[in-house]
PDB file of C-alpha atoms in Angstrom:
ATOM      1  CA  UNK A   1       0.000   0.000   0.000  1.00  0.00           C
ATOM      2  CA  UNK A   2       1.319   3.241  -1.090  1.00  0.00           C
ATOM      3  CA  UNK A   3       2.174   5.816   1.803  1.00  0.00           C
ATOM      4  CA  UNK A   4       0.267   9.151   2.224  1.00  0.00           C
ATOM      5  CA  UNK A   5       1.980  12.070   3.684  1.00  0.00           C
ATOM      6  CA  UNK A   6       0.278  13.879   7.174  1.00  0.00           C
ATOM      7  CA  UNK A   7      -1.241  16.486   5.450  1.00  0.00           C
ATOM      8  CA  UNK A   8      -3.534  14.124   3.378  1.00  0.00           C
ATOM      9  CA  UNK A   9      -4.083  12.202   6.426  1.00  0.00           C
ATOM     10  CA  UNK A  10      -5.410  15.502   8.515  1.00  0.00           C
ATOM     11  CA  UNK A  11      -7.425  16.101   5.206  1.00  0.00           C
ATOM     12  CA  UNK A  12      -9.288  12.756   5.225  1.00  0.00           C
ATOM     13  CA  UNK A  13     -10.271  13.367   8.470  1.00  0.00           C
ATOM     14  CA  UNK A  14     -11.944  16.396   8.183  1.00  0.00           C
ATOM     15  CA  UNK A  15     -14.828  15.441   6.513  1.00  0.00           C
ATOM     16  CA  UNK A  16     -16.869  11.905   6.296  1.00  0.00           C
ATOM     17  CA  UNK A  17     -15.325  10.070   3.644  1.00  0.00           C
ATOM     18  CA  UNK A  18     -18.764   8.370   2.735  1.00  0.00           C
ATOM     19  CA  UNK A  19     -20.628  10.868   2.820  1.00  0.00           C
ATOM     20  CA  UNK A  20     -22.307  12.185  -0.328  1.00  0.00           C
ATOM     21  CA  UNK A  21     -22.285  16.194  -0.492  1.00  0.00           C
ATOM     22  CA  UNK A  22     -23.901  18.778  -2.432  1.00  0.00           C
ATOM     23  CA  UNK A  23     -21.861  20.507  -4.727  1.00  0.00           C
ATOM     24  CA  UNK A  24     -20.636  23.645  -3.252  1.00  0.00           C
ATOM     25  CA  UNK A  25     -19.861  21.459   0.007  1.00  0.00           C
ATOM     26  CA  UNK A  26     -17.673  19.199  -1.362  1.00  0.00           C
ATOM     27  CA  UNK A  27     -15.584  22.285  -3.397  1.00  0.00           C
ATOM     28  CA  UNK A  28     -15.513  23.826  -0.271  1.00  0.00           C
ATOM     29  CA  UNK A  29     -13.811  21.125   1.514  1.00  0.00           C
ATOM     30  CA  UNK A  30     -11.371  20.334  -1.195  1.00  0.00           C
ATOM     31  CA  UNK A  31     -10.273  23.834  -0.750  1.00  0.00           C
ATOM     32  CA  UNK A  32      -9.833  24.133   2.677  1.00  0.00           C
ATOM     33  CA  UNK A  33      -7.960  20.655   2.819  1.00  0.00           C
ATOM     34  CA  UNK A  34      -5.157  22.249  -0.320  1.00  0.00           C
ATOM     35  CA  UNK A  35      -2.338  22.736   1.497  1.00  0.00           C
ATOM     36  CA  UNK A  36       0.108  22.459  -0.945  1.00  0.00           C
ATOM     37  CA  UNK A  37       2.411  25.370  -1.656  1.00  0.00           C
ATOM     38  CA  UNK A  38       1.213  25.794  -5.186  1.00  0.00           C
ATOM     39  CA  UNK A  39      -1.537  26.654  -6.542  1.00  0.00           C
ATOM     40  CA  UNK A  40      -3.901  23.398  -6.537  1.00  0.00           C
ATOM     41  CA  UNK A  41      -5.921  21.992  -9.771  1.00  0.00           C
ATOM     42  CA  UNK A  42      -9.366  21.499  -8.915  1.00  0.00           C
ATOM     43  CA  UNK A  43     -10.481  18.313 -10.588  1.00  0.00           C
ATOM     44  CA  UNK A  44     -13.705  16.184 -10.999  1.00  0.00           C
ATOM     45  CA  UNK A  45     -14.389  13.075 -12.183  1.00  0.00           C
ATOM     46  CA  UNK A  46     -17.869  11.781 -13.593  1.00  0.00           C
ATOM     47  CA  UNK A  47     -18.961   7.820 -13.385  1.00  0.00           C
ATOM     48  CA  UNK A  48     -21.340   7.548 -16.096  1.00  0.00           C
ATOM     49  CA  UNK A  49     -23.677   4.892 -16.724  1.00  0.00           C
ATOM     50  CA  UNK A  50     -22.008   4.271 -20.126  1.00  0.00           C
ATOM     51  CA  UNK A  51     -20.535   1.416 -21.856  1.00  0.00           C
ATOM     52  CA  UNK A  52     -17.761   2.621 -24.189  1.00  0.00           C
ATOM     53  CA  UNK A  53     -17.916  -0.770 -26.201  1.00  0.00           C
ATOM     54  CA  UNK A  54     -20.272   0.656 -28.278  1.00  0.00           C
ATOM     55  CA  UNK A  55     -20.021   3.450 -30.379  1.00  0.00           C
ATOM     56  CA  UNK A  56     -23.250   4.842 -29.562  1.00  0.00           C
ATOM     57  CA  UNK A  57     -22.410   5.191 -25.517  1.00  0.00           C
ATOM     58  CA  UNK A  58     -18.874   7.321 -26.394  1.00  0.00           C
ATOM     59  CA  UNK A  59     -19.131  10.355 -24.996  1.00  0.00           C
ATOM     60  CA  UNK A  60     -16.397  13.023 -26.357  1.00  0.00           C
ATOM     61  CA  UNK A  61     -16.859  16.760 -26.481  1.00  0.00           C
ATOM     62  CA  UNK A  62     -14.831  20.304 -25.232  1.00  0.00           C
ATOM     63  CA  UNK A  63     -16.925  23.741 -23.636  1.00  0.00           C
ATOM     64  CA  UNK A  64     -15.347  26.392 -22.428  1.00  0.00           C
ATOM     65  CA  UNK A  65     -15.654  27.012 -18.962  1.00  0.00           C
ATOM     66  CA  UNK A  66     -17.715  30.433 -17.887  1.00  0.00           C
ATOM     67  CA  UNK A  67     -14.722  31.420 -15.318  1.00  0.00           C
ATOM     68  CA  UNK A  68     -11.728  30.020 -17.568  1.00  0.00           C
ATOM     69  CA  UNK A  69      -9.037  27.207 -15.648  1.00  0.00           C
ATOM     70  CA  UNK A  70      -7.142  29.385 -13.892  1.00  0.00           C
ATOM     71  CA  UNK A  71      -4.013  28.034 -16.646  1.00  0.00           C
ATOM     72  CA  UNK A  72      -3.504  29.436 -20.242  1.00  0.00           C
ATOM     73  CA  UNK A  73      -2.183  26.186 -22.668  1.00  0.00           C
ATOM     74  CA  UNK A  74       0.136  26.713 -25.367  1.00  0.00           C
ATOM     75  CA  UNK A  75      -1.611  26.485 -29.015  1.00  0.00           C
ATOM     76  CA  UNK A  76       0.300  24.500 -32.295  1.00  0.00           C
ATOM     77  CA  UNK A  77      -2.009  25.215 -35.470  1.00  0.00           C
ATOM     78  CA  UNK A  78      -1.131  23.685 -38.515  1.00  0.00           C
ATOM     79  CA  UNK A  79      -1.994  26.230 -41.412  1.00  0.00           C
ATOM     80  CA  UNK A  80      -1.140  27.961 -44.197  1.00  0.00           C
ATOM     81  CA  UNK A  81      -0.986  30.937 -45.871  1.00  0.00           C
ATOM     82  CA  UNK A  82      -3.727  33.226 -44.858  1.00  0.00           C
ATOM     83  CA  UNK A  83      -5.074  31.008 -42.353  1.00  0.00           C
ATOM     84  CA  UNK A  84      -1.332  30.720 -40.885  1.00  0.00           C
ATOM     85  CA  UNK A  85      -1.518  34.565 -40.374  1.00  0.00           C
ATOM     86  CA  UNK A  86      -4.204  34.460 -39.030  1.00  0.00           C
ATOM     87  CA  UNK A  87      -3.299  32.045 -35.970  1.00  0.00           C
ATOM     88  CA  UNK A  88      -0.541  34.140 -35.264  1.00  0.00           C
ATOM     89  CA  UNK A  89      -2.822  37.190 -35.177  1.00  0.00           C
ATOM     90  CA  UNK A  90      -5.007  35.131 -33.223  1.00  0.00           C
ATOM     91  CA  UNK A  91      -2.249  34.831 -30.786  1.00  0.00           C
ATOM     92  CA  UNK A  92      -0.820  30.772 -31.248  1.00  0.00           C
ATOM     93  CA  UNK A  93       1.601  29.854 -29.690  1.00  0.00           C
ATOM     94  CA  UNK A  94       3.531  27.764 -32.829  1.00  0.00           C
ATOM     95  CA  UNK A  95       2.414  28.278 -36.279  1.00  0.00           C
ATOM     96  CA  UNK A  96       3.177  25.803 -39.253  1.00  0.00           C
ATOM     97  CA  UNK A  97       2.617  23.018 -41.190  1.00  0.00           C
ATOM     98  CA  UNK A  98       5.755  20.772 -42.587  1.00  0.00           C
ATOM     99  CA  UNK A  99       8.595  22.144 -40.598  1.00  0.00           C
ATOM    100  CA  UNK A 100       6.198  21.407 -37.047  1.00  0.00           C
ATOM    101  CA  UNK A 101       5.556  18.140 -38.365  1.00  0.00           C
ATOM    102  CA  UNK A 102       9.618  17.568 -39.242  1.00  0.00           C
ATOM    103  CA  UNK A 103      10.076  18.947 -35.261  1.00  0.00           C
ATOM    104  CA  UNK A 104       7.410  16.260 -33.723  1.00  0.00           C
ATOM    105  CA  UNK A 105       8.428  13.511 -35.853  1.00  0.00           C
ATOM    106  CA  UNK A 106      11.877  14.350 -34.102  1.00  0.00           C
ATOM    107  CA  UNK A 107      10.748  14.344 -30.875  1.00  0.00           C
ATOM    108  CA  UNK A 108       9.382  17.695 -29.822  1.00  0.00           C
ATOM    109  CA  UNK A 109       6.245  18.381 -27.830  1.00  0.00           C
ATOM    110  CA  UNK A 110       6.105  21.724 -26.408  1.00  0.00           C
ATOM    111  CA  UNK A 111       3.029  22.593 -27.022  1.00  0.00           C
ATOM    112  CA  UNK A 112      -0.802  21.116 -24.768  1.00  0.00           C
ATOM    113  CA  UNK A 113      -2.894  21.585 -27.611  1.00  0.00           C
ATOM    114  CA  UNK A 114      -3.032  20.902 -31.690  1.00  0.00           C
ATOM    115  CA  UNK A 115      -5.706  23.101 -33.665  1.00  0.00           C
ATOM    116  CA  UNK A 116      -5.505  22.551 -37.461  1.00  0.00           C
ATOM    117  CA  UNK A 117      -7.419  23.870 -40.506  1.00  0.00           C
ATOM    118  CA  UNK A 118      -9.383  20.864 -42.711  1.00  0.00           C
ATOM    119  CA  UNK A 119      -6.912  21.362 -45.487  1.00  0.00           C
ATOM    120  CA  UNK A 120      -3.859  20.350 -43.471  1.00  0.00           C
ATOM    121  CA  UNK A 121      -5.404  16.893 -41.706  1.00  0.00           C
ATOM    122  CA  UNK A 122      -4.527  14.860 -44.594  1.00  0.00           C
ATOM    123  CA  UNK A 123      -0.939  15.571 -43.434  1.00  0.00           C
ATOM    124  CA  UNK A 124      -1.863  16.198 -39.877  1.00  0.00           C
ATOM    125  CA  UNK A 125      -3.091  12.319 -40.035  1.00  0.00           C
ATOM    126  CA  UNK A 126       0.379  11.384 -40.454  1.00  0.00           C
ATOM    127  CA  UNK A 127       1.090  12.376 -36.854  1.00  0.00           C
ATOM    128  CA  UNK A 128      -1.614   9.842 -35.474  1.00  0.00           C
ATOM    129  CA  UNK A 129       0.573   7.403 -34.148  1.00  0.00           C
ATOM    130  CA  UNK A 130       2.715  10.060 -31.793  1.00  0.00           C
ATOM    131  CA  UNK A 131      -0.097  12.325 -31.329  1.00  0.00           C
ATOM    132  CA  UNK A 132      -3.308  10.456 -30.814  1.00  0.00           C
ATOM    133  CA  UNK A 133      -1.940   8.747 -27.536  1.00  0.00           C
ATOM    134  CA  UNK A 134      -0.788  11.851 -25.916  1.00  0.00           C
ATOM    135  CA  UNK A 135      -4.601  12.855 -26.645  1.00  0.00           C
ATOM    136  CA  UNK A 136      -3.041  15.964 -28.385  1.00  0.00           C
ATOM    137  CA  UNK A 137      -5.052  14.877 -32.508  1.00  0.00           C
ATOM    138  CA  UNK A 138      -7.168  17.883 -33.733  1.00  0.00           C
ATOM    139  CA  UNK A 139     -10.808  16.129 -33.977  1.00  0.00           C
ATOM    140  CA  UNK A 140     -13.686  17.813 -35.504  1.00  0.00           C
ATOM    141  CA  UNK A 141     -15.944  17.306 -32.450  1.00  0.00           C
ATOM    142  CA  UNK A 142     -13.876  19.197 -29.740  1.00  0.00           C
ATOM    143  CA  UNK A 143     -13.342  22.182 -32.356  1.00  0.00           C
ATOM    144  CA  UNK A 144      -9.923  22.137 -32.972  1.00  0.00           C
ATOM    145  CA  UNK A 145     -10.270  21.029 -36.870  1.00  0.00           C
ATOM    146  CA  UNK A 146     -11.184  23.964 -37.999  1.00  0.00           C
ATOM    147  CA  UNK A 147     -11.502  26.868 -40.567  1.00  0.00           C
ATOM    148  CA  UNK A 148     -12.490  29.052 -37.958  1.00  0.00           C
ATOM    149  CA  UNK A 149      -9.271  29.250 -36.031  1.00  0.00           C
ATOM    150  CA  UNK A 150      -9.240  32.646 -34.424  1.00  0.00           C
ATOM    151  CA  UNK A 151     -12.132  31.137 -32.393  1.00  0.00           C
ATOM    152  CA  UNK A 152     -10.703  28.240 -31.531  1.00  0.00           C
ATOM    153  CA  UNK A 153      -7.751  29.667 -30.297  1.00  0.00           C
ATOM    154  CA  UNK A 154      -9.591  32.553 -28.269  1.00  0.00           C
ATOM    155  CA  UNK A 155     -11.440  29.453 -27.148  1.00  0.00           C
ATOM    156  CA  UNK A 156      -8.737  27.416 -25.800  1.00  0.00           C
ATOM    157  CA  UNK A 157      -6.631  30.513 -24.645  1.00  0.00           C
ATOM    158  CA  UNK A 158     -10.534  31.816 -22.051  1.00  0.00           C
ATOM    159  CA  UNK A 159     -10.369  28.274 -21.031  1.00  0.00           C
ATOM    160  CA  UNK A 160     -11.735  25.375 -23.407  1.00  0.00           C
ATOM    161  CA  UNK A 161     -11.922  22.054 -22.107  1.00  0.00           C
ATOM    162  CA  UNK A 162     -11.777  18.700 -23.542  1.00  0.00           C
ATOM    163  CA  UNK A 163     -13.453  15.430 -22.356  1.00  0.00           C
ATOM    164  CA  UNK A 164     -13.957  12.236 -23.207  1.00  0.00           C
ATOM    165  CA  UNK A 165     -15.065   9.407 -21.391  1.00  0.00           C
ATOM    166  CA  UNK A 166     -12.072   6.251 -20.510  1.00  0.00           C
ATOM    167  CA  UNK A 167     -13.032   2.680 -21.017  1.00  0.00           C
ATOM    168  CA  UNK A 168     -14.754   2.190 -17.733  1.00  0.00           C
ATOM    169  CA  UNK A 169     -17.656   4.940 -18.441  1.00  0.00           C
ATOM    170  CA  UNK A 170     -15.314   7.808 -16.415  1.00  0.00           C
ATOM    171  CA  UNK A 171     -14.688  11.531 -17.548  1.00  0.00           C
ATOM    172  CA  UNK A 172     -11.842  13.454 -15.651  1.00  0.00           C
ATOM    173  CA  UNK A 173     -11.525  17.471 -16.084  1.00  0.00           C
ATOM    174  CA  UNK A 174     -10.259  20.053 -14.488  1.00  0.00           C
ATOM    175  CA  UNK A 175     -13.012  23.024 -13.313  1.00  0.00           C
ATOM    176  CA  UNK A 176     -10.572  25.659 -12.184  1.00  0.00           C
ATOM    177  CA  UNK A 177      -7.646  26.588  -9.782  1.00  0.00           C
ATOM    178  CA  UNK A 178      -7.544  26.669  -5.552  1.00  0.00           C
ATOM    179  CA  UNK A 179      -7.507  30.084  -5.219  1.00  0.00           C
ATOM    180  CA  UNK A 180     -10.684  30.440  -7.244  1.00  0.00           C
ATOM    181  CA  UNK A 181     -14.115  31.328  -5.273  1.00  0.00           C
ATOM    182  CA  UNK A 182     -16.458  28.551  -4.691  1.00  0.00           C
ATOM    183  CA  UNK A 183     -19.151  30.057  -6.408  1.00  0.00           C
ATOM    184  CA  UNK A 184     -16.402  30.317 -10.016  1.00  0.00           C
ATOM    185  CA  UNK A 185     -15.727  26.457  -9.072  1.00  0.00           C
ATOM    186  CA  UNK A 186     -19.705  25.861  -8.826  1.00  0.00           C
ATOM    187  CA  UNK A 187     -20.053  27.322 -11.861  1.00  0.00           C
ATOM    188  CA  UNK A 188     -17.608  25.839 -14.291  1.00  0.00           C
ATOM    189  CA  UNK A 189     -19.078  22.288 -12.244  1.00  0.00           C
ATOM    190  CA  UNK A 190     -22.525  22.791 -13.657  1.00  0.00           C
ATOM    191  CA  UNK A 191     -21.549  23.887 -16.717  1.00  0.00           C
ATOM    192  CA  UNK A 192     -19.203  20.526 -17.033  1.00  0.00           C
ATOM    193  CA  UNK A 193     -22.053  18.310 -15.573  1.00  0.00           C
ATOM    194  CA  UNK A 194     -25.101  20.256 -17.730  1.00  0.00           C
ATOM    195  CA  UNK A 195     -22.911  19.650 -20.763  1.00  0.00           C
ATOM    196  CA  UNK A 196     -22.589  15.866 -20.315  1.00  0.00           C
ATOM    197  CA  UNK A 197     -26.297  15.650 -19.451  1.00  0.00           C
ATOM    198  CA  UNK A 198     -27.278  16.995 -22.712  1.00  0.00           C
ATOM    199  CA  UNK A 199     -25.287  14.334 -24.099  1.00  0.00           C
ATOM    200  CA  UNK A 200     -26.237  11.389 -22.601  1.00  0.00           C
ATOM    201  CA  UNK A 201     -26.832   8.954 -25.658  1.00  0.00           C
ATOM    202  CA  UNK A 202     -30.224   7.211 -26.239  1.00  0.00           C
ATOM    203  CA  UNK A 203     -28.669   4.062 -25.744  1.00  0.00           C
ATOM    204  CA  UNK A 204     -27.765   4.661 -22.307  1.00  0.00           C
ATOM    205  CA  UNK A 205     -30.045   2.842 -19.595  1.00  0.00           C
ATOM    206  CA  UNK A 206     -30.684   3.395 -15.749  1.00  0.00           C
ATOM    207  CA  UNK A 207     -29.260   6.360 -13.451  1.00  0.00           C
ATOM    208  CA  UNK A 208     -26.668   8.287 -15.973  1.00  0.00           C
ATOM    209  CA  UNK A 209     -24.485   9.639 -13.410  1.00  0.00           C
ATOM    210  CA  UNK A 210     -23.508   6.528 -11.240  1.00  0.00           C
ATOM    211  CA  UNK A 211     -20.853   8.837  -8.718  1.00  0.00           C
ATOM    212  CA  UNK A 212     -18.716  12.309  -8.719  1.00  0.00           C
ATOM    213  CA  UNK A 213     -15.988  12.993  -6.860  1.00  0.00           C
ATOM    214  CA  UNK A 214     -14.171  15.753  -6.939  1.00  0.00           C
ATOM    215  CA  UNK A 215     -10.386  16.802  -5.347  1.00  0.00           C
ATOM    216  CA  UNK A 216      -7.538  18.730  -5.681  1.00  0.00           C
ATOM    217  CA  UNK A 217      -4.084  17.699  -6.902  1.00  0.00           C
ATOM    218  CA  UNK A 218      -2.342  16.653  -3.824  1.00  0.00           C
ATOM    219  CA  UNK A 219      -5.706  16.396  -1.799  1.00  0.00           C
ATOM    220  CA  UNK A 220      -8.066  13.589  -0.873  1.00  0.00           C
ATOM    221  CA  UNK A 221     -11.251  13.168  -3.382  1.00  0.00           C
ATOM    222  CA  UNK A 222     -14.655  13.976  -1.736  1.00  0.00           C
ATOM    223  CA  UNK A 223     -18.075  12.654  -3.224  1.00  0.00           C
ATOM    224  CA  UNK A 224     -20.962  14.230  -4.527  1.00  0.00           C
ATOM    225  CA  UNK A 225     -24.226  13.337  -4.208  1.00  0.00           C
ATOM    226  CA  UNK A 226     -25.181  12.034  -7.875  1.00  0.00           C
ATOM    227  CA  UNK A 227     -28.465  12.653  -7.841  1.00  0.00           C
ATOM    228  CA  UNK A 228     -27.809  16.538  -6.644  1.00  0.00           C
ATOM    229  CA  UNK A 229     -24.814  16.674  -9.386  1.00  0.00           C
ATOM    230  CA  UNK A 230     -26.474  19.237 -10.600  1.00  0.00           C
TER     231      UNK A 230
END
C-alpha cells in the first residue's frame, strides 16, 4: 500500500469520507484541505452509466468554462498561408505546417494543444501514431479542426476544455484553480455536468451519473451526491 503524507491524512479526516455532499460542500472542503504550496488543480471526475464498447455510448466533447481554468495552454495550429496569419494574429503559440511536423516527428512536444485547418489533416493524419496517444489529434468534435481558427484559439486561450469518457464509463476534467471562489468552481461544475447531461446517448439505460468525486491535486477526493450533481 502506497504511503500518504500527514497532510492528506489531517485532510481525510476532516470530513466523512462516505458521505455524499452537495456541490458547493464538497468544493468547499477540497479547498480548505489544499495545502500544498502551489496553486492546486481542482479536478472532478464523472462515473457515467455508459458502456464505451459501443459506439453509440462514447461520450467526447470540449466547452469552455464560464470562469476560464485558472491556466492558459500553449496552441500548435497547422496552417497555411492566410489562415497561418491568421493564428498568429489570433495569438498561437507555434504556427506551421511541414517544418512542425519535421520537429514532432523528431521528438518535440512543447506545445498542450493541436488546432488545425481541414486542409492540413490529410498531413496532420500522419502524426496519429505520436499524437493520438498523448490525446493531443485535432478532432472535428472538440473544435480544434477547424476553418475558424481565431475562435478556436480565443477558445482554448478563455479556457476550453476537452473530455472524453475512458473505457470504464469515467470523464476526468479540471473546473478551475484553488484560489478560485467557490461560487467560479460551482459554476464551471454545472456547466461541465449540464454539458454531459445533454449528451447522454439514447442508448444509455438506468441512473446516468452513477458517482462524482471531486479533489484537488495533492488532496483527498470527496463525493458528490449524484443525484444533486447538478
Amino acid at each position: 500500500m502506497a504511503k500518504v503524507g500527514k497532510r492528506y491524512q489531517e485532510a481525510i479526516k476532516s470530513f466523512e469520507r462516505a458521505t455524499l455532499y452537495e456541490p458547493t460542500e464538497a468544493i468547499e472542503i477540497v479547498k480548505a484541505n489544499a495545502k500544498a504550496k502551489f496553486d492546486e488543480t481542482v479536478e472532478v471526475a464523472f462515473k457515467l452509466g455508459i458502456d464505451t464498447r459501443h459506439a453509440d455510448q462514447q461520450i467526447r466533447g470540449a466547452i469552455v468554462l464560464p470562469n476560464g481554468t485558472g491556466k492558459t495552454r500553449s496552441v500548435l495550429v497547422f496552417a497555411k498561408g492566410d489562415k497561418a496569419k491568421e493564428a498568429e494574429l489570433a495569438g498561437a503559440d507555434f504556427v506551421g505546417a511541414e517544418d512542425m511536423i519535421a520537429k514532432i516527428e523528431q521528438g518535440w512536444f512543447g506545445f498542450e494543444v493541436v488546432v488545425a485547418t481541414p486542409d492540413m489533416m490529410g498531413m496532420v493524419g500522419k502524426l496519429g501514431r505520436v499524437l493520438g496517444p498523448k490525446g493531443l489529434m485535432p478532432n472535428p468534435k472538440t473544435g480544434t479542426v477547424t476553418p475558424d481558427v481565431t475562435r478556436a484559439i480565443k477558445e482554448i486561450k478563455a479556457g476550453k476544455i476537452e473530455y472524453r469518457a475512458e473505457k470504464a464509463g469515467i470523464i476526468h476534467a479540471p473546473i478551475g484553480k484553488v484560489s478560485f471562489g467557490t461560487e467560479q468552481l460551482f459554476e464551471n461544475y454545472r456547466t461541465l455536468a449540464e454539458t454531459l447531461v445533454k449528451a447522454k446517448p439514447s442508448a444509455a439505460k438506468g441512473q446516468f451519473i452513477r458517482s462524482v468525486t471531486v479533489t484537488s491535486t495533492m488532496g483527498p477526493g470527496v463525493r458528490i451526491n449524484p443525484l444533486k450533481a447538478l
